[in-house]
Amino acid sequence: MKNIVIFGAPGAGKGTQSDKLIEKYGLGHISTGDVLRNEIKNGTELGKTAKGYIDNGQLIPDELMVDILASVYDGFGKEHAGVIFDGFPRTTPQAEALKKMLAERGHKVAAMIELSVPEDELMARLINRGKESGRSDDNEETIKKRLNVYHTQTSPLIDWYAKEGIHHHVEGLGTVEEIFSRIADVVDGL
Ligand code: AP5
Ligand code: MG
């Protein structure tokens, strides 16, 4: 299993680049944001809880996220060469829980790929997407909260993964193809 964490601020291109990784490497995709939006759409209890947090740009509590993640991961079985984690982990407890969950299965994260993009570009991309996405969190006020949450709760994971020796920095500005070729260089080197 070649598991990859695709990491970055809201709007960094995690989802966009995940689609290309799936196509080229046959990886499975776990986007915790997509999982939660699906729960909201289906009106589940989890969805009802998640909606309040997402609409306010806040993170869903770690305990909830970790349980969801293990069950989604196990659902992938042996059909994929590995999994892309998109939007998870977002806190240090989540990173520790992911490491433990994978270790219990004899697996690990092979690389954490950080897409770095300047703040004004992130804002522009998300405002632009908000015109059509229908995502309740793609409005200026909520985007600002999401960026703040990223800086305070999520960005410390860059150092966390650097200490694990698997952090890779990728310049996230450029065309989708240019960025993907930088990511592919990292993956091919694993
Ligand atoms: P989530 O769905 O993960 O959203 P996010 O992290 O805020 O990131 P986005 O999906 O908005 O951006 P992205 O990096 O995927 O970029 P994309 O490729 O779409 O999480 C949403 C919420 O769910 C959280 O706020 C939280 O409440 C909750 N949640 C999720 N996971 C959680 C967890 N683990 N713990 C707790 N809570 C959790 O690109 C963005 C836009 O830019 C698109 O329009 C795209 O077309 C465009 N674009 C992409 N690349 C380029 C490029 N190179 N040039 C120009 N435009 C580009
Ligand atoms: Mg996304």
PDB file of C-alpha atoms and ligand atoms in Angstrom:
ATOM      1  CA  MET A   1       0.000   0.000   0.000  1.00  0.00           C
ATOM      2  CA  LYS A   2       1.354   3.410  -1.018  1.00  0.00           C
ATOM      3  CA  ASN A   3      -0.664   5.787   1.127  1.00  0.00           C
ATOM      4  CA  ILE A   4      -0.289   9.494   0.473  1.00  0.00           C
ATOM      5  CA  VAL A   5      -1.478  12.474   2.488  1.00  0.00           C
ATOM      6  CA  ILE A   6      -2.255  15.422   0.205  1.00  0.00           C
ATOM      7  CA  PHE A   7      -2.033  18.473   2.389  1.00  0.00           C
ATOM      8  CA  GLY A   8      -2.710  22.191   2.107  1.00  0.00           C
ATOM      9  CA  ALA A   9      -4.911  25.119   3.016  1.00  0.00           C
ATOM     10  CA  PRO A  10      -8.492  25.421   1.777  1.00  0.00           C
ATOM     11  CA  GLY A  11      -8.299  25.981  -1.983  1.00  0.00           C
ATOM     12  CA  ALA A  12      -4.728  24.668  -2.299  1.00  0.00           C
ATOM     13  CA  GLY A  13      -5.836  22.129  -4.915  1.00  0.00           C
ATOM     14  CA  LYS A  14      -6.039  18.925  -2.838  1.00  0.00           C
ATOM     15  CA  GLY A  15      -9.185  17.689  -4.570  1.00  0.00           C
ATOM     16  CA  THR A  16      -8.045  18.732  -8.048  1.00  0.00           C
ATOM     17  CA  GLN A  17      -4.683  16.984  -7.717  1.00  0.00           C
ATOM     18  CA  SER A  18      -6.234  13.917  -6.045  1.00  0.00           C
ATOM     19  CA  ASP A  19      -8.307  13.304  -9.178  1.00  0.00           C
ATOM     20  CA  LYS A  20      -5.139  13.232 -11.261  1.00  0.00           C
ATOM     21  CA  LEU A  21      -3.300  10.976  -8.807  1.00  0.00           C
ATOM     22  CA  ILE A  22      -6.177   8.513  -8.884  1.00  0.00           C
ATOM     23  CA  GLU A  23      -6.085   8.419 -12.658  1.00  0.00           C
ATOM     24  CA  LYS A  24      -2.324   7.965 -12.970  1.00  0.00           C
ATOM     25  CA  TYR A  25      -1.575   5.665 -10.026  1.00  0.00           C
ATOM     26  CA  GLY A  26      -4.834   3.800  -9.437  1.00  0.00           C
ATOM     27  CA  LEU A  27      -5.072   5.026  -5.868  1.00  0.00           C
ATOM     28  CA  GLY A  28      -8.236   5.170  -3.791  1.00  0.00           C
ATOM     29  CA  HIS A  29      -9.419   8.574  -2.536  1.00  0.00           C
ATOM     30  CA  ILE A  30     -10.627   9.509   0.921  1.00  0.00           C
ATOM     31  CA  SER A  31     -11.750  13.140   1.121  1.00  0.00           C
ATOM     32  CA  THR A  32     -13.167  13.708   4.584  1.00  0.00           C
ATOM     33  CA  GLY A  33     -14.865  16.885   3.330  1.00  0.00           C
ATOM     34  CA  ASP A  34     -16.655  14.871   0.612  1.00  0.00           C
ATOM     35  CA  VAL A  35     -17.601  12.170   3.155  1.00  0.00           C
ATOM     36  CA  LEU A  36     -19.143  14.793   5.436  1.00  0.00           C
ATOM     37  CA  ARG A  37     -20.960  16.632   2.629  1.00  0.00           C
ATOM     38  CA  ASN A  38     -22.414  13.299   1.563  1.00  0.00           C
ATOM     39  CA  GLU A  39     -23.660  12.637   5.096  1.00  0.00           C
ATOM     40  CA  ILE A  40     -25.293  16.079   5.116  1.00  0.00           C
ATOM     41  CA  LYS A  41     -26.955  15.378   1.778  1.00  0.00           C
ATOM     42  CA  ASN A  42     -28.319  12.076   3.101  1.00  0.00           C
ATOM     43  CA  GLY A  43     -29.621  13.742   6.262  1.00  0.00           C
ATOM     44  CA  THR A  44     -27.838  11.335   8.654  1.00  0.00           C
ATOM     45  CA  GLU A  45     -27.188  12.068  12.335  1.00  0.00           C
ATOM     46  CA  LEU A  46     -23.516  12.570  11.530  1.00  0.00           C
ATOM     47  CA  GLY A  47     -24.488  14.956   8.738  1.00  0.00           C
ATOM     48  CA  LYS A  48     -26.643  17.011  11.084  1.00  0.00           C
ATOM     49  CA  THR A  49     -23.761  17.333  13.543  1.00  0.00           C
ATOM     50  CA  ALA A  50     -21.231  18.105  10.810  1.00  0.00           C
ATOM     51  CA  LYS A  51     -23.283  20.832   9.131  1.00  0.00           C
ATOM     52  CA  GLY A  52     -23.008  23.265  12.021  1.00  0.00           C
ATOM     53  CA  TYR A  53     -19.232  22.996  12.060  1.00  0.00           C
ATOM     54  CA  ILE A  54     -18.738  23.167   8.293  1.00  0.00           C
ATOM     55  CA  ASP A  55     -21.011  26.170   7.802  1.00  0.00           C
ATOM     56  CA  ASN A  56     -19.056  27.964  10.485  1.00  0.00           C
ATOM     57  CA  GLY A  57     -15.656  27.057   9.014  1.00  0.00           C
ATOM     58  CA  GLN A  58     -14.725  24.971  12.075  1.00  0.00           C
ATOM     59  CA  LEU A  59     -13.365  21.439  12.343  1.00  0.00           C
ATOM     60  CA  ILE A  60     -15.539  18.473  13.278  1.00  0.00           C
ATOM     61  CA  PRO A  61     -14.324  17.016  16.637  1.00  0.00           C
ATOM     62  CA  ASP A  62     -11.375  14.628  16.309  1.00  0.00           C
ATOM     63  CA  GLU A  63     -13.096  11.593  17.914  1.00  0.00           C
ATOM     64  CA  LEU A  64     -15.843  11.673  15.301  1.00  0.00           C
ATOM     65  CA  MET A  65     -13.418  12.068  12.405  1.00  0.00           C
ATOM     66  CA  VAL A  66     -11.131   9.258  13.503  1.00  0.00           C
ATOM     67  CA  ASP A  67     -13.986   6.732  13.741  1.00  0.00           C
ATOM     68  CA  ILE A  68     -15.255   7.689  10.302  1.00  0.00           C
ATOM     69  CA  LEU A  69     -11.809   7.438   8.802  1.00  0.00           C
ATOM     70  CA  ALA A  70     -11.098   3.899   9.991  1.00  0.00           C
ATOM     71  CA  SER A  71     -14.376   2.607   8.603  1.00  0.00           C
ATOM     72  CA  VAL A  72     -13.922   4.328   5.234  1.00  0.00           C
ATOM     73  CA  TYR A  73     -10.333   3.070   4.986  1.00  0.00           C
ATOM     74  CA  ASP A  74     -11.338  -0.512   5.685  1.00  0.00           C
ATOM     75  CA  GLY A  75     -14.023  -0.207   3.029  1.00  0.00           C
ATOM     76  CA  PHE A  76     -11.292   0.090   0.386  1.00  0.00           C
ATOM     77  CA  GLY A  77     -10.104  -3.466   0.984  1.00  0.00           C
ATOM     78  CA  LYS A  78      -7.327  -4.688  -1.254  1.00  0.00           C
ATOM     79  CA  GLU A  79      -8.560  -3.240  -4.533  1.00  0.00           C
ATOM     80  CA  HIS A  80      -6.269  -0.197  -4.542  1.00  0.00           C
ATOM     81  CA  ALA A  81      -2.497   0.258  -4.662  1.00  0.00           C
ATOM     82  CA  GLY A  82      -2.894   2.785  -1.866  1.00  0.00           C
ATOM     83  CA  VAL A  83      -5.082   5.596  -0.651  1.00  0.00           C
ATOM     84  CA  ILE A  84      -4.894   9.378  -0.918  1.00  0.00           C
ATOM     85  CA  PHE A  85      -5.942  11.088   2.282  1.00  0.00           C
ATOM     86  CA  ASP A  86      -7.372  14.489   1.271  1.00  0.00           C
ATOM     87  CA  GLY A  87      -8.336  16.809   4.103  1.00  0.00           C
ATOM     88  CA  PHE A  88      -7.191  14.372   6.784  1.00  0.00           C
ATOM     89  CA  PRO A  89      -5.318  14.693   9.088  1.00  0.00           C
ATOM     90  CA  ARG A  90      -6.040  18.297  10.080  1.00  0.00           C
ATOM     91  CA  THR A  91      -4.871  18.257  13.703  1.00  0.00           C
ATOM     92  CA  THR A  92      -2.020  16.596  15.586  1.00  0.00           C
ATOM     93  CA  PRO A  93      -4.373  14.122  17.338  1.00  0.00           C
ATOM     94  CA  GLN A  94      -5.713  13.127  13.898  1.00  0.00           C
ATOM     95  CA  ALA A  95      -2.170  12.567  12.577  1.00  0.00           C
ATOM     96  CA  GLU A  96      -1.364  10.390  15.588  1.00  0.00           C
ATOM     97  CA  ALA A  97      -4.619   8.458  15.193  1.00  0.00           C
ATOM     98  CA  LEU A  98      -3.944   7.891  11.492  1.00  0.00           C
ATOM     99  CA  LYS A  99      -0.469   6.558  12.217  1.00  0.00           C
ATOM    100  CA  LYS A 100      -1.861   4.177  14.835  1.00  0.00           C
ATOM    101  CA  MET A 101      -4.802   3.043  12.683  1.00  0.00           C
ATOM    102  CA  LEU A 102      -2.491   2.239   9.767  1.00  0.00           C
ATOM    103  CA  ALA A 103       0.120   0.546  11.985  1.00  0.00           C
ATOM    104  CA  GLU A 104      -2.579  -1.765  13.370  1.00  0.00           C
ATOM    105  CA  ARG A 105      -3.112  -2.922   9.781  1.00  0.00           C
ATOM    106  CA  GLY A 106       0.605  -3.198   8.953  1.00  0.00           C
ATOM    107  CA  HIS A 107       0.379  -0.069   6.769  1.00  0.00           C
ATOM    108  CA  LYS A 108       1.811   3.453   6.874  1.00  0.00           C
ATOM    109  CA  VAL A 109       1.814   6.846   5.177  1.00  0.00           C
ATOM    110  CA  ALA A 110       4.524   6.867   2.488  1.00  0.00           C
ATOM    111  CA  ALA A 111       4.498  10.629   1.884  1.00  0.00           C
ATOM    112  CA  MET A 112       2.860  13.832   2.997  1.00  0.00           C
ATOM    113  CA  ILE A 113       2.745  16.233   0.062  1.00  0.00           C
ATOM    114  CA  GLU A 114       2.193  19.850   1.047  1.00  0.00           C
ATOM    115  CA  LEU A 115       0.803  22.161  -1.629  1.00  0.00           C
ATOM    116  CA  SER A 116       1.790  25.704  -0.736  1.00  0.00           C
ATOM    117  CA  VAL A 117      -0.218  28.552  -2.228  1.00  0.00           C
ATOM    118  CA  PRO A 118      -0.260  32.250  -1.237  1.00  0.00           C
ATOM    119  CA  GLU A 119      -3.268  33.442   0.725  1.00  0.00           C
ATOM    120  CA  ASP A 120      -4.609  35.900  -1.892  1.00  0.00           C
ATOM    121  CA  GLU A 121      -4.642  33.130  -4.504  1.00  0.00           C
ATOM    122  CA  LEU A 122      -6.479  30.763  -2.110  1.00  0.00           C
ATOM    123  CA  MET A 123      -9.127  33.388  -1.469  1.00  0.00           C
ATOM    124  CA  ALA A 124      -9.526  34.135  -5.194  1.00  0.00           C
ATOM    125  CA  ARG A 125      -9.888  30.440  -6.087  1.00  0.00           C
ATOM    126  CA  LEU A 126     -12.514  29.790  -3.416  1.00  0.00           C
ATOM    127  CA  ILE A 127     -14.552  32.919  -4.075  1.00  0.00           C
ATOM    128  CA  ASN A 128     -14.542  31.930  -7.727  1.00  0.00           C
ATOM    129  CA  ARG A 129     -15.587  28.347  -6.971  1.00  0.00           C
ATOM    130  CA  GLY A 130     -18.299  29.655  -4.639  1.00  0.00           C
ATOM    131  CA  LYS A 131     -20.138  31.194  -7.590  1.00  0.00           C
ATOM    132  CA  GLU A 132     -21.047  27.720  -8.817  1.00  0.00           C
ATOM    133  CA  SER A 133     -20.114  25.054  -6.283  1.00  0.00           C
ATOM    134  CA  GLY A 134     -23.116  25.414  -4.020  1.00  0.00           C
ATOM    135  CA  ARG A 135     -20.719  24.740  -1.131  1.00  0.00           C
ATOM    136  CA  SER A 136     -22.117  26.457   1.939  1.00  0.00           C
ATOM    137  CA  ASP A 137     -18.592  27.320   3.149  1.00  0.00           C
ATOM    138  CA  ASP A 138     -17.420  29.046  -0.056  1.00  0.00           C
ATOM    139  CA  ASN A 139     -18.252  32.598   0.969  1.00  0.00           C
ATOM    140  CA  GLU A 140     -15.773  35.254   2.040  1.00  0.00           C
ATOM    141  CA  GLU A 141     -16.625  35.241   5.739  1.00  0.00           C
ATOM    142  CA  THR A 142     -16.435  31.462   6.103  1.00  0.00           C
ATOM    143  CA  ILE A 143     -13.326  31.197   3.904  1.00  0.00           C
ATOM    144  CA  LYS A 144     -11.532  33.578   6.289  1.00  0.00           C
ATOM    145  CA  LYS A 145     -12.487  31.353   9.229  1.00  0.00           C
ATOM    146  CA  ARG A 146     -11.298  28.235   7.374  1.00  0.00           C
ATOM    147  CA  LEU A 147      -7.948  29.872   6.607  1.00  0.00           C
ATOM    148  CA  ASN A 148      -7.583  30.875  10.231  1.00  0.00           C
ATOM    149  CA  VAL A 149      -8.345  27.321  11.383  1.00  0.00           C
ATOM    150  CA  TYR A 150      -5.758  26.057   8.900  1.00  0.00           C
ATOM    151  CA  HIS A 151      -3.055  28.348  10.317  1.00  0.00           C
ATOM    152  CA  THR A 152      -3.768  27.622  13.961  1.00  0.00           C
ATOM    153  CA  GLN A 153      -4.780  23.938  14.021  1.00  0.00           C
ATOM    154  CA  THR A 154      -3.582  22.314  10.789  1.00  0.00           C
ATOM    155  CA  SER A 155      -0.296  23.904   9.671  1.00  0.00           C
ATOM    156  CA  PRO A 156       1.627  22.518  12.714  1.00  0.00           C
ATOM    157  CA  LEU A 157       1.370  19.164  10.911  1.00  0.00           C
ATOM    158  CA  ILE A 158       4.036  20.346   8.464  1.00  0.00           C
ATOM    159  CA  ASP A 159       6.609  20.077  11.260  1.00  0.00           C
ATOM    160  CA  TRP A 160       4.986  16.905  12.569  1.00  0.00           C
ATOM    161  CA  TYR A 161       5.472  15.149   9.224  1.00  0.00           C
ATOM    162  CA  ALA A 162       8.923  16.674   8.744  1.00  0.00           C
ATOM    163  CA  LYS A 163       9.922  14.940  11.997  1.00  0.00           C
ATOM    164  CA  GLU A 164       8.485  11.703  10.609  1.00  0.00           C
ATOM    165  CA  GLY A 165      10.829  12.244   7.647  1.00  0.00           C
ATOM    166  CA  ILE A 166       8.088  12.078   5.010  1.00  0.00           C
ATOM    167  CA  HIS A 167       7.184  15.733   4.388  1.00  0.00           C
ATOM    168  CA  HIS A 168       7.499  16.940   0.766  1.00  0.00           C
ATOM    169  CA  HIS A 169       6.946  20.558  -0.170  1.00  0.00           C
ATOM    170  CA  VAL A 170       5.414  21.278  -3.576  1.00  0.00           C
ATOM    171  CA  GLU A 171       4.911  24.737  -5.053  1.00  0.00           C
ATOM    172  CA  GLY A 172       1.143  24.978  -5.546  1.00  0.00           C
ATOM    173  CA  LEU A 173       1.057  27.955  -7.933  1.00  0.00           C
ATOM    174  CA  GLY A 174       0.906  27.318 -11.672  1.00  0.00           C
ATOM    175  CA  THR A 175      -1.331  25.370 -13.994  1.00  0.00           C
ATOM    176  CA  VAL A 176      -2.969  22.169 -12.769  1.00  0.00           C
ATOM    177  CA  GLU A 177      -0.669  20.199 -15.106  1.00  0.00           C
ATOM    178  CA  GLU A 178       2.500  21.918 -13.908  1.00  0.00           C
ATOM    179  CA  ILE A 179       1.634  21.238 -10.293  1.00  0.00           C
ATOM    180  CA  PHE A 180       0.732  17.647 -11.039  1.00  0.00           C
ATOM    181  CA  SER A 181       4.082  17.022 -12.685  1.00  0.00           C
ATOM    182  CA  ARG A 182       5.816  18.264  -9.499  1.00  0.00           C
ATOM    183  CA  ILE A 183       3.664  15.910  -7.427  1.00  0.00           C
ATOM    184  CA  ALA A 184       4.294  12.992  -9.790  1.00  0.00           C
ATOM    185  CA  ASP A 185       8.060  13.523  -9.370  1.00  0.00           C
ATOM    186  CA  VAL A 186       7.620  13.031  -5.631  1.00  0.00           C
ATOM    187  CA  VAL A 187       5.405   9.952  -6.008  1.00  0.00           C
ATOM    188  CA  ASP A 188       7.700   8.363  -8.601  1.00  0.00           C
ATOM    189  CA  GLY A 189      10.588   8.807  -6.188  1.00  0.00           C
ATOM    190  CA  LEU A 190       8.913   6.883  -3.365  1.00  0.00           C
TER     191      LEU A 190
HETATM  192  P1  AP5 B   1     -12.669  20.121   2.784  1.00  0.00           P
HETATM  193  O1  AP5 B   1     -13.734  19.656   1.895  1.00  0.00           O
HETATM  194  O2  AP5 B   1     -11.473  19.277   2.982  1.00  0.00           O
HETATM  195  O3  AP5 B   1     -12.269  21.567   2.302  1.00  0.00           O
HETATM  196  P2  AP5 B   1     -10.920  22.437   2.401  1.00  0.00           P
HETATM  197  O4  AP5 B   1      -9.785  21.814   3.067  1.00  0.00           O
HETATM  198  O5  AP5 B   1     -11.370  23.735   2.933  1.00  0.00           O
HETATM  199  O6  AP5 B   1     -10.426  22.506   0.948  1.00  0.00           O
HETATM  200  P3  AP5 B   1     -11.190  22.639  -0.396  1.00  0.00           P
HETATM  201  O7  AP5 B   1     -11.873  21.383  -0.742  1.00  0.00           O
HETATM  202  O8  AP5 B   1     -12.006  23.902  -0.387  1.00  0.00           O
HETATM  203  O9  AP5 B   1      -9.957  22.925  -1.356  1.00  0.00           O
HETATM  204  P4  AP5 B   1      -8.957  21.905  -2.075  1.00  0.00           P
HETATM  205  O10 AP5 B   1      -7.611  22.035  -1.463  1.00  0.00           O
HETATM  206  O11 AP5 B   1      -9.543  20.551  -2.215  1.00  0.00           O
HETATM  207  O12 AP5 B   1      -8.877  22.615  -3.481  1.00  0.00           O
HETATM  208  P5  AP5 B   1      -9.657  22.286  -4.847  1.00  0.00           P
HETATM  209  O13 AP5 B   1      -8.908  21.261  -5.621  1.00  0.00           O
HETATM  210  O14 AP5 B   1     -11.084  22.090  -4.583  1.00  0.00           O
HETATM  211  O15 AP5 B   1     -13.282  20.427   4.239  1.00  0.00           O
HETATM  212  C1  AP5 B   1     -14.460  21.182   4.389  1.00  0.00           C
HETATM  213  C2  AP5 B   1     -14.883  21.223   5.840  1.00  0.00           C
HETATM  214  O16 AP5 B   1     -15.190  19.885   6.297  1.00  0.00           O
HETATM  215  C3  AP5 B   1     -13.847  21.739   6.841  1.00  0.00           C
HETATM  216  O17 AP5 B   1     -13.841  23.149   6.932  1.00  0.00           O
HETATM  217  C4  AP5 B   1     -14.315  21.058   8.132  1.00  0.00           C
HETATM  218  O18 AP5 B   1     -15.417  21.729   8.665  1.00  0.00           O
HETATM  219  C5  AP5 B   1     -14.773  19.704   7.645  1.00  0.00           C
HETATM  220  N1  AP5 B   1     -13.689  18.698   7.671  1.00  0.00           N
HETATM  221  C6  AP5 B   1     -13.153  18.048   6.584  1.00  0.00           C
HETATM  222  N2  AP5 B   1     -12.164  17.233   6.961  1.00  0.00           N
HETATM  223  C7  AP5 B   1     -12.071  17.340   8.312  1.00  0.00           C
HETATM  224  C8  AP5 B   1     -11.212  16.753   9.277  1.00  0.00           C
HETATM  225  N3  AP5 B   1     -10.224  15.888   8.934  1.00  0.00           N
HETATM  226  N4  AP5 B   1     -11.388  17.101  10.579  1.00  0.00           N
HETATM  227  C9  AP5 B   1     -12.346  17.968  10.938  1.00  0.00           C
HETATM  228  N5  AP5 B   1     -13.179  18.575  10.078  1.00  0.00           N
HETATM  229  C10 AP5 B   1     -13.042  18.266   8.766  1.00  0.00           C
HETATM  230  O19 AP5 B   1      -9.423  23.683  -5.609  1.00  0.00           O
HETATM  231  C11 AP5 B   1     -10.093  24.853  -5.154  1.00  0.00           C
HETATM  232  C12 AP5 B   1     -10.551  25.670  -6.388  1.00  0.00           C
HETATM  233  O20 AP5 B   1      -9.386  26.121  -7.085  1.00  0.00           O
HETATM  234  C13 AP5 B   1     -11.361  24.857  -7.410  1.00  0.00           C
HETATM  235  O21 AP5 B   1     -12.343  25.678  -7.954  1.00  0.00           O
HETATM  236  C14 AP5 B   1     -10.319  24.458  -8.454  1.00  0.00           C
HETATM  237  O22 AP5 B   1     -10.887  24.278  -9.720  1.00  0.00           O
HETATM  238  C15 AP5 B   1      -9.374  25.634  -8.424  1.00  0.00           C
HETATM  239  N6  AP5 B   1      -7.984  25.266  -8.732  1.00  0.00           N
HETATM  240  C16 AP5 B   1      -7.334  24.110  -8.371  1.00  0.00           C
HETATM  241  N7  AP5 B   1      -6.069  24.127  -8.809  1.00  0.00           N
HETATM  242  C17 AP5 B   1      -5.890  25.326  -9.452  1.00  0.00           C
HETATM  243  C18 AP5 B   1      -4.790  25.933 -10.116  1.00  0.00           C
HETATM  244  N8  AP5 B   1      -3.611  25.304 -10.207  1.00  0.00           N
HETATM  245  N9  AP5 B   1      -4.948  27.152 -10.628  1.00  0.00           N
HETATM  246  C19 AP5 B   1      -6.151  27.795 -10.537  1.00  0.00           C
HETATM  247  N10 AP5 B   1      -7.246  27.277  -9.925  1.00  0.00           N
HETATM  248  C20 AP5 B   1      -7.112  26.050  -9.384  1.00  0.00           C
HETATM  249 MG    MG B   2     -11.273  19.584  -1.442  1.00  0.00          MG
END
